[in-house]
CSV table of C-alpha atoms in Angstrom, one decimal:
chain,number,residue,atom,x,y,z
A,261,UNK,CA,30.9,4.8,-42.8
A,262,UNK,CA,32.2,5.3,-39.3
A,263,UNK,CA,29.7,7.3,-37.1
A,264,UNK,CA,30.7,10.8,-35.9
A,265,UNK,CA,32.5,11.0,-32.6
A,266,UNK,CA,30.2,12.4,-29.8
A,267,UNK,CA,32.3,14.9,-27.8
A,268,UNK,CA,31.1,16.6,-24.6
A,269,UNK,CA,32.6,19.6,-22.9
A,270,UNK,CA,32.3,19.8,-19.2
A,271,UNK,CA,32.9,22.5,-16.6
A,272,UNK,CA,32.0,25.9,-15.1
A,273,UNK,CA,31.7,27.4,-18.6
A,274,UNK,CA,29.6,30.4,-19.6
A,275,UNK,CA,29.4,31.3,-15.9
A,276,UNK,CA,31.2,34.7,-16.1
A,277,UNK,CA,34.8,33.5,-15.8
A,278,UNK,CA,36.7,34.6,-18.9
A,279,UNK,CA,39.6,32.2,-18.3
A,280,UNK,CA,37.3,29.1,-18.3
A,281,UNK,CA,35.5,30.2,-21.5
A,282,UNK,CA,38.9,30.9,-23.2
A,283,UNK,CA,40.0,27.4,-22.4
A,284,UNK,CA,36.8,26.1,-24.0
A,285,UNK,CA,37.3,28.3,-27.0
A,286,UNK,CA,40.8,26.9,-27.5
A,287,UNK,CA,39.6,23.3,-27.5
A,288,UNK,CA,36.7,24.0,-29.7
A,289,UNK,CA,39.1,25.6,-32.2
A,290,UNK,CA,41.2,22.4,-32.1
A,291,UNK,CA,38.1,20.2,-32.6
A,292,UNK,CA,36.8,22.2,-35.5
A,293,UNK,CA,40.2,22.3,-37.3
A,294,UNK,CA,41.3,18.7,-36.6
A,295,UNK,CA,37.9,16.8,-36.1
A,296,UNK,CA,35.2,18.7,-37.9
A,297,UNK,CA,33.1,15.6,-38.0
A,298,UNK,CA,32.7,15.5,-34.2
A,299,UNK,CA,29.4,16.2,-32.7
A,300,UNK,CA,30.0,18.6,-29.8
A,301,UNK,CA,27.8,19.7,-26.9
A,302,UNK,CA,28.4,20.8,-23.3
A,303,UNK,CA,27.3,20.2,-19.7
A,304,UNK,CA,28.1,23.5,-18.0
A,305,UNK,CA,27.3,26.3,-15.7
A,306,UNK,CA,25.9,28.8,-18.2
A,307,UNK,CA,24.3,26.8,-21.0
A,308,UNK,CA,22.6,29.8,-22.6
A,309,UNK,CA,25.8,31.8,-22.8
A,310,UNK,CA,27.8,28.8,-24.2
A,311,UNK,CA,25.2,28.2,-26.9
A,312,UNK,CA,24.9,31.8,-27.9
A,313,UNK,CA,28.7,32.4,-28.0
A,314,UNK,CA,30.1,29.1,-29.3
A,315,UNK,CA,27.1,27.7,-31.3
A,316,UNK,CA,26.9,24.3,-29.6
A,317,UNK,CA,24.0,22.7,-27.7
A,318,UNK,CA,24.4,23.0,-23.9
A,319,UNK,CA,22.8,21.6,-20.8
A,320,UNK,CA,22.8,23.0,-17.2
A,321,UNK,CA,25.4,21.4,-15.0
A,322,UNK,CA,23.1,21.3,-11.9
A,323,UNK,CA,19.5,20.4,-11.6
A,324,UNK,CA,19.1,22.9,-8.7
A,325,UNK,CA,19.6,26.4,-10.0
A,326,UNK,CA,20.7,27.8,-6.7
A,327,UNK,CA,23.6,25.5,-6.4
A,328,UNK,CA,26.2,28.2,-5.8
A,329,UNK,CA,24.1,30.3,-3.4
A,330,UNK,CA,24.4,29.7,0.2
A,331,UNK,CA,21.4,27.7,1.5
A,332,UNK,CA,20.2,28.8,4.9
A,333,UNK,CA,16.5,28.1,5.0
A,334,UNK,CA,15.3,24.5,5.4
A,335,UNK,CA,13.6,24.5,1.9
A,336,UNK,CA,16.8,25.6,0.2
A,337,UNK,CA,18.9,23.1,2.1
A,338,UNK,CA,16.5,20.3,1.1
A,339,UNK,CA,16.3,21.4,-2.5
A,340,UNK,CA,20.1,21.5,-2.8
A,341,UNK,CA,20.4,18.0,-1.2
A,342,UNK,CA,17.8,16.7,-3.6
A,343,UNK,CA,19.7,18.3,-6.4
A,344,UNK,CA,22.9,16.3,-5.5
A,345,UNK,CA,20.9,13.1,-6.0
A,346,UNK,CA,19.2,14.2,-9.2
A,347,UNK,CA,22.6,15.2,-10.6
A,348,UNK,CA,23.9,11.6,-10.2
A,349,UNK,CA,21.3,10.5,-12.7
A,350,UNK,CA,21.5,13.6,-14.9
A,351,UNK,CA,25.4,13.4,-15.2
A,352,UNK,CA,25.4,9.7,-15.8
A,353,UNK,CA,22.7,10.0,-18.6
A,354,UNK,CA,24.6,12.8,-20.2
A,355,UNK,CA,28.0,11.1,-20.1
A,356,UNK,CA,26.6,7.8,-21.5
A,357,UNK,CA,25.5,9.6,-24.7
A,358,UNK,CA,29.2,10.5,-25.5
A,359,UNK,CA,32.3,8.8,-26.7
A,360,UNK,CA,34.6,11.4,-25.2
A,361,UNK,CA,34.2,14.1,-22.6
A,362,UNK,CA,36.8,16.9,-22.3
A,363,UNK,CA,37.3,19.1,-19.3
A,364,UNK,CA,39.1,22.0,-21.0
A,365,UNK,CA,41.8,23.5,-18.8
A,366,UNK,CA,40.7,25.4,-15.7
A,367,UNK,CA,41.9,24.8,-12.2
A,368,UNK,CA,39.6,21.8,-11.7
A,369,UNK,CA,42.0,19.9,-9.5
A,370,UNK,CA,42.8,22.7,-7.0
A,371,UNK,CA,41.3,24.7,-4.2
A,372,UNK,CA,43.4,27.8,-4.4
A,373,UNK,CA,40.1,29.9,-4.0
A,374,UNK,CA,37.3,29.2,-1.5
A,375,UNK,CA,35.6,25.9,-2.5
A,376,UNK,CA,33.3,23.3,-0.8
A,377,UNK,CA,33.7,19.6,-1.6
A,378,UNK,CA,30.0,19.2,-2.5
A,379,UNK,CA,30.3,21.9,-5.2
A,380,UNK,CA,32.3,21.4,-8.3
A,381,UNK,CA,34.6,18.6,-6.8
A,382,UNK,CA,31.5,16.5,-6.4
A,383,UNK,CA,30.4,17.3,-10.0
A,384,UNK,CA,33.8,16.4,-11.4
A,385,UNK,CA,33.8,13.1,-9.4
A,386,UNK,CA,30.3,12.2,-10.9
A,387,UNK,CA,31.6,12.9,-14.4
A,388,UNK,CA,34.7,10.8,-14.0
A,389,UNK,CA,33.0,7.9,-12.3
A,390,UNK,CA,30.3,7.8,-14.9
A,391,UNK,CA,32.9,7.8,-17.6
A,392,UNK,CA,34.5,4.8,-16.1
A,393,UNK,CA,31.1,3.1,-15.6
A,394,UNK,CA,29.9,3.6,-19.2
A,395,UNK,CA,33.2,3.4,-21.1
A,396,UNK,CA,33.2,7.1,-22.0
A,397,UNK,CA,36.7,8.5,-22.1
A,398,UNK,CA,37.0,11.5,-19.8
A,399,UNK,CA,40.0,13.8,-20.5
A,400,UNK,CA,41.3,16.4,-18.1
A,401,UNK,CA,43.2,18.5,-20.7
A,402,UNK,CA,45.7,21.1,-19.6
A,403,UNK,CA,44.2,21.4,-16.1
A,404,UNK,CA,45.6,23.0,-13.0
A,405,UNK,CA,46.1,21.3,-9.7
A,406,UNK,CA,47.5,22.2,-6.3
A,407,UNK,CA,47.8,20.6,-2.8
A,408,UNK,CA,44.5,20.5,-1.0
A,409,UNK,CA,44.2,20.6,2.8
A,410,UNK,CA,40.5,19.8,3.2
A,411,UNK,CA,40.3,15.9,3.3
A,412,UNK,CA,36.8,15.5,1.6
A,413,UNK,CA,37.8,17.8,-1.3
A,414,UNK,CA,41.2,16.1,-1.6
A,415,UNK,CA,39.6,12.6,-1.8
A,416,UNK,CA,37.1,13.7,-4.5
A,417,UNK,CA,39.8,15.4,-6.5
A,418,UNK,CA,42.1,12.4,-6.2
A,419,UNK,CA,39.5,9.9,-7.3
A,420,UNK,CA,38.4,12.1,-10.1
A,421,UNK,CA,41.9,12.2,-11.5
A,422,UNK,CA,42.4,8.5,-11.0
A,423,UNK,CA,39.2,7.6,-12.9
A,424,UNK,CA,39.9,10.0,-15.8
A,425,UNK,CA,41.2,8.2,-19.0
A,426,UNK,CA,43.6,11.0,-19.9
A,427,UNK,CA,45.3,13.8,-17.9
A,428,UNK,CA,47.6,16.6,-18.9
A,429,UNK,CA,48.5,19.7,-16.8
A,430,UNK,CA,49.4,23.3,-17.4
A,431,UNK,CA,52.5,23.3,-15.3
A,432,UNK,CA,54.9,20.9,-13.5
A,433,UNK,CA,53.6,22.0,-10.1
A,434,UNK,CA,50.1,20.7,-11.0
A,435,UNK,CA,51.5,17.3,-11.9
A,436,UNK,CA,53.6,17.2,-8.8
A,437,UNK,CA,50.6,18.0,-6.6
A,438,UNK,CA,48.6,15.1,-8.1
A,439,UNK,CA,51.5,12.7,-7.7
A,440,UNK,CA,51.7,13.7,-4.0
A,441,UNK,CA,48.0,13.0,-3.7
A,442,UNK,CA,48.6,9.4,-4.8
A,443,UNK,CA,47.8,9.7,-8.5
A,444,UNK,CA,50.1,7.8,-11.0
A,445,UNK,CA,51.4,10.6,-13.2
A,446,UNK,CA,54.0,8.6,-15.0
A,447,UNK,CA,52.4,9.0,-18.4
A,448,UNK,CA,50.8,12.5,-17.7
A,449,UNK,CA,52.3,15.3,-19.8
A,450,UNK,CA,52.7,19.1,-19.1
A,451,UNK,CA,51.9,21.7,-21.7
A,452,UNK,CA,51.3,25.5,-21.6
A,453,UNK,CA,47.9,26.8,-20.6
A,454,UNK,CA,45.3,26.2,-23.3
A,455,UNK,CA,44.7,29.9,-23.7
A,456,UNK,CA,48.2,30.2,-25.4
A,457,UNK,CA,46.5,28.4,-28.4
A,458,UNK,CA,44.1,31.3,-29.0
A,459,UNK,CA,44.9,33.8,-31.8
A,460,UNK,CA,47.3,36.5,-30.7
A,461,UNK,CA,46.3,40.2,-31.0
A,462,UNK,CA,48.1,42.3,-33.7
A,463,UNK,CA,51.6,43.0,-32.5
A,464,UNK,CA,52.2,46.6,-31.6
A,465,UNK,CA,55.5,48.5,-31.9
A,466,UNK,CA,57.3,48.8,-28.6
A,467,UNK,CA,56.7,52.3,-27.1
A,468,UNK,CA,59.6,54.7,-27.7
A,469,UNK,CA,58.1,57.9,-26.3
A,470,UNK,CA,57.2,58.8,-22.7
A,471,UNK,CA,55.8,56.0,-20.5
A,472,UNK,CA,52.1,55.3,-21.4
A,473,UNK,CA,49.2,53.1,-20.4
A,474,UNK,CA,49.4,50.6,-17.6
A,475,UNK,CA,46.8,47.9,-17.3
A,476,UNK,CA,46.0,46.8,-13.8
A,477,UNK,CA,44.1,43.6,-13.5
A,478,UNK,CA,42.1,43.3,-10.2
A,479,UNK,CA,40.3,40.5,-8.5
A,480,UNK,CA,37.7,39.9,-5.8
A,481,UNK,CA,40.5,38.3,-3.7
A,482,UNK,CA,39.8,36.9,-0.2
A,483,UNK,CA,42.5,34.3,0.0
A,484,UNK,CA,42.3,30.6,-0.5
A,485,UNK,CA,40.3,27.7,0.7
A,486,UNK,CA,42.2,27.6,4.0
A,487,UNK,CA,42.0,31.4,4.6
A,488,UNK,CA,38.3,31.7,5.4
A,489,UNK,CA,38.9,33.1,8.9
A,490,UNK,CA,41.1,35.8,7.5
A,491,UNK,CA,39.2,36.4,4.3
A,492,UNK,CA,38.1,40.0,5.1
A,493,UNK,CA,41.5,41.1,6.4
A,494,UNK,CA,43.2,39.6,3.3
A,495,UNK,CA,40.7,41.4,1.0
A,496,UNK,CA,41.1,44.7,2.7
A,497,UNK,CA,44.9,44.7,2.5
A,498,UNK,CA,44.7,43.6,-1.1
A,499,UNK,CA,42.2,46.3,-2.0
A,500,UNK,CA,44.0,49.0,-0.1
A,501,UNK,CA,47.4,48.1,-1.6
A,502,UNK,CA,46.1,48.0,-5.2
A,503,UNK,CA,44.3,51.3,-4.6
A,504,UNK,CA,47.6,52.9,-3.4
A,505,UNK,CA,49.5,51.6,-6.4
A,506,UNK,CA,46.9,53.0,-8.8
A,507,UNK,CA,47.2,56.4,-7.0
A,508,UNK,CA,50.9,56.3,-7.4
A,509,UNK,CA,50.6,55.6,-11.2
A,510,UNK,CA,48.2,58.6,-11.5
A,511,UNK,CA,50.5,60.8,-9.5
A,512,UNK,CA,53.2,59.8,-12.1
A,513,UNK,CA,50.9,60.9,-14.9
A,514,UNK,CA,50.2,57.4,-16.2
A,515,UNK,CA,46.8,56.4,-17.6
A,516,UNK,CA,45.5,53.3,-15.9
A,517,UNK,CA,43.0,50.7,-17.4
A,518,UNK,CA,41.4,48.4,-14.9
A,519,UNK,CA,40.8,44.8,-16.0
A,520,UNK,CA,38.8,41.9,-14.6
A,521,UNK,CA,38.5,38.2,-15.4
A,522,UNK,CA,35.2,37.4,-13.7
A,523,UNK,CA,31.9,39.1,-13.1
A,524,UNK,CA,32.5,38.9,-9.3
A,525,UNK,CA,35.4,41.4,-9.7
A,526,UNK,CA,33.2,44.3,-10.6
A,527,UNK,CA,32.9,45.7,-7.0
A,528,UNK,CA,36.7,45.9,-6.7
A,529,UNK,CA,36.8,48.0,-9.9
A,530,UNK,CA,34.1,50.3,-8.6
A,531,UNK,CA,35.9,50.7,-5.2
A,532,UNK,CA,39.1,51.7,-6.9
A,533,UNK,CA,37.4,54.1,-9.3
A,534,UNK,CA,35.6,55.7,-6.4
A,535,UNK,CA,38.7,56.0,-4.2
A,536,UNK,CA,41.0,57.4,-6.8
A,537,UNK,CA,38.5,59.6,-8.7
A,538,UNK,CA,40.7,60.6,-11.7
A,539,UNK,CA,40.1,60.9,-15.4
A,540,UNK,CA,43.3,58.9,-15.9
A,541,UNK,CA,41.7,55.7,-14.5
A,542,UNK,CA,39.1,53.9,-16.7
A,543,UNK,CA,37.7,50.4,-16.6
A,544,UNK,CA,37.7,47.9,-19.5
A,545,UNK,CA,34.5,45.9,-20.4
A,546,UNK,CA,36.1,42.7,-21.6
A,547,UNK,CA,33.8,39.9,-22.6
A,548,UNK,CA,36.4,37.4,-23.7
A,549,UNK,CA,40.1,36.6,-23.5
A,550,UNK,CA,40.5,38.0,-27.0
A,551,UNK,CA,39.2,41.4,-25.5
A,552,UNK,CA,41.7,41.1,-22.7
A,553,UNK,CA,44.5,40.4,-25.1
A,554,UNK,CA,43.7,43.5,-27.1
A,555,UNK,CA,43.6,45.6,-23.9
A,556,UNK,CA,46.9,44.3,-22.7
A,557,UNK,CA,48.6,44.5,-26.2
A,558,UNK,CA,47.8,48.3,-26.1
A,559,UNK,CA,49.6,48.8,-22.8
A,560,UNK,CA,53.2,49.5,-21.9
A,561,UNK,CA,53.0,47.4,-18.9
A,562,UNK,CA,50.6,45.1,-17.1
A,563,UNK,CA,50.1,44.4,-13.4
A,564,UNK,CA,47.6,41.7,-12.8
A,565,UNK,CA,46.1,39.3,-10.3
A,566,UNK,CA,43.9,36.7,-12.1
A,567,UNK,CA,45.8,33.9,-13.8
A,568,UNK,CA,44.2,34.4,-17.2
A,569,UNK,CA,44.8,38.2,-17.0
A,570,UNK,CA,48.5,37.2,-16.8
A,571,UNK,CA,48.2,34.6,-19.6
A,572,UNK,CA,46.6,37.3,-21.9
A,573,UNK,CA,49.3,39.9,-21.1
A,574,UNK,CA,52.1,37.4,-21.7
A,575,UNK,CA,50.5,36.1,-24.9
A,576,UNK,CA,50.3,39.8,-26.1
A,577,UNK,CA,54.0,40.1,-25.4
A,578,UNK,CA,53.6,42.9,-22.8
A,579,UNK,CA,56.0,43.1,-19.9
A,580,UNK,CA,53.9,41.9,-16.9
A,581,UNK,CA,54.1,41.9,-13.1
A,582,UNK,CA,52.0,39.3,-11.3
A,583,UNK,CA,50.1,39.9,-8.1
A,584,UNK,CA,50.4,36.3,-7.3
A,585,UNK,CA,47.8,34.4,-5.2
A,586,UNK,CA,48.8,30.9,-5.9
A,587,UNK,CA,51.7,28.8,-7.2
A,588,UNK,CA,50.2,28.6,-10.6
A,589,UNK,CA,50.9,32.2,-11.2
A,590,UNK,CA,54.6,31.8,-10.1
A,591,UNK,CA,54.9,28.8,-12.4
A,592,UNK,CA,53.5,30.7,-15.4
A,593,UNK,CA,55.8,33.7,-14.8
A,594,UNK,CA,58.7,31.3,-14.5
A,595,UNK,CA,57.8,29.6,-17.8
A,596,UNK,CA,57.7,32.9,-19.6
A,597,UNK,CA,61.0,34.2,-18.1
A,598,UNK,CA,59.5,36.7,-15.7
A,599,UNK,CA,59.9,34.8,-12.4
A,600,UNK,CA,61.5,37.8,-10.5
A,601,UNK,CA,58.4,39.9,-11.2
A,602,UNK,CA,55.9,38.3,-8.8
A,603,UNK,CA,54.4,40.1,-5.8
A,604,UNK,CA,52.3,38.2,-3.2
A,605,UNK,CA,48.7,39.2,-3.3
A,606,UNK,CA,48.2,38.1,0.3
A,607,UNK,CA,50.9,40.4,1.5
A,608,UNK,CA,50.3,43.4,-0.7
A,609,UNK,CA,52.9,46.1,-0.2
A,610,UNK,CA,52.3,49.1,-2.5
A,611,UNK,CA,55.8,50.5,-1.9
A,612,UNK,CA,57.6,47.3,-2.8
A,613,UNK,CA,55.2,46.8,-5.8
A,614,UNK,CA,56.2,50.2,-7.1
A,615,UNK,CA,59.8,49.3,-6.9
A,616,UNK,CA,59.2,46.1,-8.8
A,617,UNK,CA,57.2,48.0,-11.4
A,618,UNK,CA,60.0,50.4,-12.0
A,619,UNK,CA,62.5,47.6,-12.4
A,620,UNK,CA,60.2,45.8,-14.8
A,621,UNK,CA,59.8,49.0,-17.0
A,622,UNK,CA,63.6,49.5,-17.2
A,623,UNK,CA,63.9,46.1,-18.9
A,624,UNK,CA,60.8,46.6,-21.1
A,625,UNK,CA,62.4,46.3,-24.5
A,626,UNK,CA,64.5,43.3,-23.5
A,627,UNK,CA,61.5,41.5,-22.1
A,628,UNK,CA,59.3,42.1,-25.1
A,629,UNK,CA,61.9,40.3,-27.3
A,630,UNK,CA,62.1,37.4,-24.7
A,631,UNK,CA,58.3,37.0,-24.6
A,632,UNK,CA,58.1,36.8,-28.4
A,633,UNK,CA,60.5,33.8,-28.2
A,634,UNK,CA,58.7,32.2,-25.3
A,635,UNK,CA,55.3,32.5,-27.1
A,636,UNK,CA,56.7,30.7,-30.2
A,637,UNK,CA,57.8,27.8,-27.9
A,638,UNK,CA,54.4,27.7,-26.1
A,639,UNK,CA,52.6,27.5,-29.5
A,640,UNK,CA,54.7,24.6,-30.6
A,641,UNK,CA,54.2,22.8,-27.3
A,642,UNK,CA,50.4,23.2,-27.6
A,643,UNK,CA,50.5,21.7,-31.1
A,644,UNK,CA,52.1,18.7,-29.5
A,645,UNK,CA,49.3,18.7,-26.8
A,646,UNK,CA,46.6,18.5,-29.4
A,647,UNK,CA,48.4,15.8,-31.5
A,648,UNK,CA,48.7,13.8,-28.3
A,649,UNK,CA,45.0,14.3,-27.5
A,650,UNK,CA,44.0,13.1,-31.0
A,651,UNK,CA,46.1,9.9,-30.5
A,652,UNK,CA,44.7,9.3,-27.0
A,653,UNK,CA,41.0,10.0,-27.6
A,654,UNK,CA,39.8,9.8,-31.2
A,655,UNK,CA,39.7,6.2,-31.9
A,656,UNK,CA,36.7,4.1,-33.0
A,657,UNK,CA,34.0,4.5,-30.4
A,658,UNK,CA,33.4,0.7,-30.4
A,659,UNK,CA,37.1,0.0,-29.8
A,660,UNK,CA,37.2,2.6,-27.0
A,661,UNK,CA,34.2,1.1,-25.2
A,662,UNK,CA,35.6,-2.5,-25.6
A,663,UNK,CA,38.8,-1.5,-23.9
A,664,UNK,CA,36.9,0.3,-21.1
A,665,UNK,CA,35.0,-2.9,-20.3
A,666,UNK,CA,38.2,-4.8,-20.1
A,667,UNK,CA,38.8,-2.8,-16.8
A,668,UNK,CA,42.3,-1.7,-17.8
A,669,UNK,CA,43.9,1.2,-16.0
A,670,UNK,CA,43.4,4.5,-18.0
A,671,UNK,CA,47.1,5.2,-18.4
A,672,UNK,CA,47.6,1.7,-20.0
A,673,UNK,CA,44.8,2.5,-22.5
A,674,UNK,CA,46.8,5.4,-23.9
A,675,UNK,CA,48.7,4.3,-27.0
């Protein structure tokens, strides 16, 4: 009898970001349906949350628990440095115990938000290098990528991608970005974001009465990795513009539901509630992408910033306007037929946003029909993604390791 395949899940999972956890949930659903014999565990940011929520054993990603806190004192700096060395051994030992390691979605090959090279890019490099060393197939599945200006970060990301045994992306721009970084992407496929594989909420009838609920998804937005000097100015403009837009909705008699996608977004919600101070404005307490989908399905219209807020709204079939902070949001809106309804989060203009919102609502019925068709296409394409993943990864562990020791390039290993 062939031994069960040992599958590891890797990433900033269980750390408060609903999009990351939704990507994990989608891949776990695939494994349980197509490979129920697989033995699954995780190396992740929030192991207690992952174990409690998804029922799989999990290990903390970093030895040093203060990894993502700024180290200013000598003791903290020394502990963080020691942790980097310890993590080399910990990551390698964990990878060696697996036949396959999957990085489920997420923007692991981008730096569209502030990011240091010795943070997650270093961790991802350790994973992919360990996989190549021990013959464990590392798969970057449906990931996001973008051009990276910082040279150390770009080098770590490029080598991580090169060392992975399998790569697929959530949009064409991600694949193009990796090709421009020097990665051979000839055999890399593009599929919709993994969250489109999650169960859809119950369809609601299109509203036919007076305009109703608007969901506004907010974010603790300070610009990208190259915007650190302007971070506070960017955040202030974004918050002021979003607050003005919410005030305009209230003045129009519209109930507003504030959404988030990460624990760090809570102060933005609090600031808007305090500034607007109206019973028409309430805040959702979503704990998963399923919760976000239910919230967006109940709305007439959604205006959102975080990428997976957009995914949830589009998956729910609700007309959506993106406060876009990166090319991935524009690509997503283009894919779903709503390309004209993007507004730059860095250059928030409440008046222009209001005009776009009005234009969107005029086409609401038409767009709901179009989104239903696009969602059917996305579901079919993700079935292809999982079929491809099975063919690429779930071979005999002995055969996989034998091929890895032959030192072939990863793309040549894929049947």
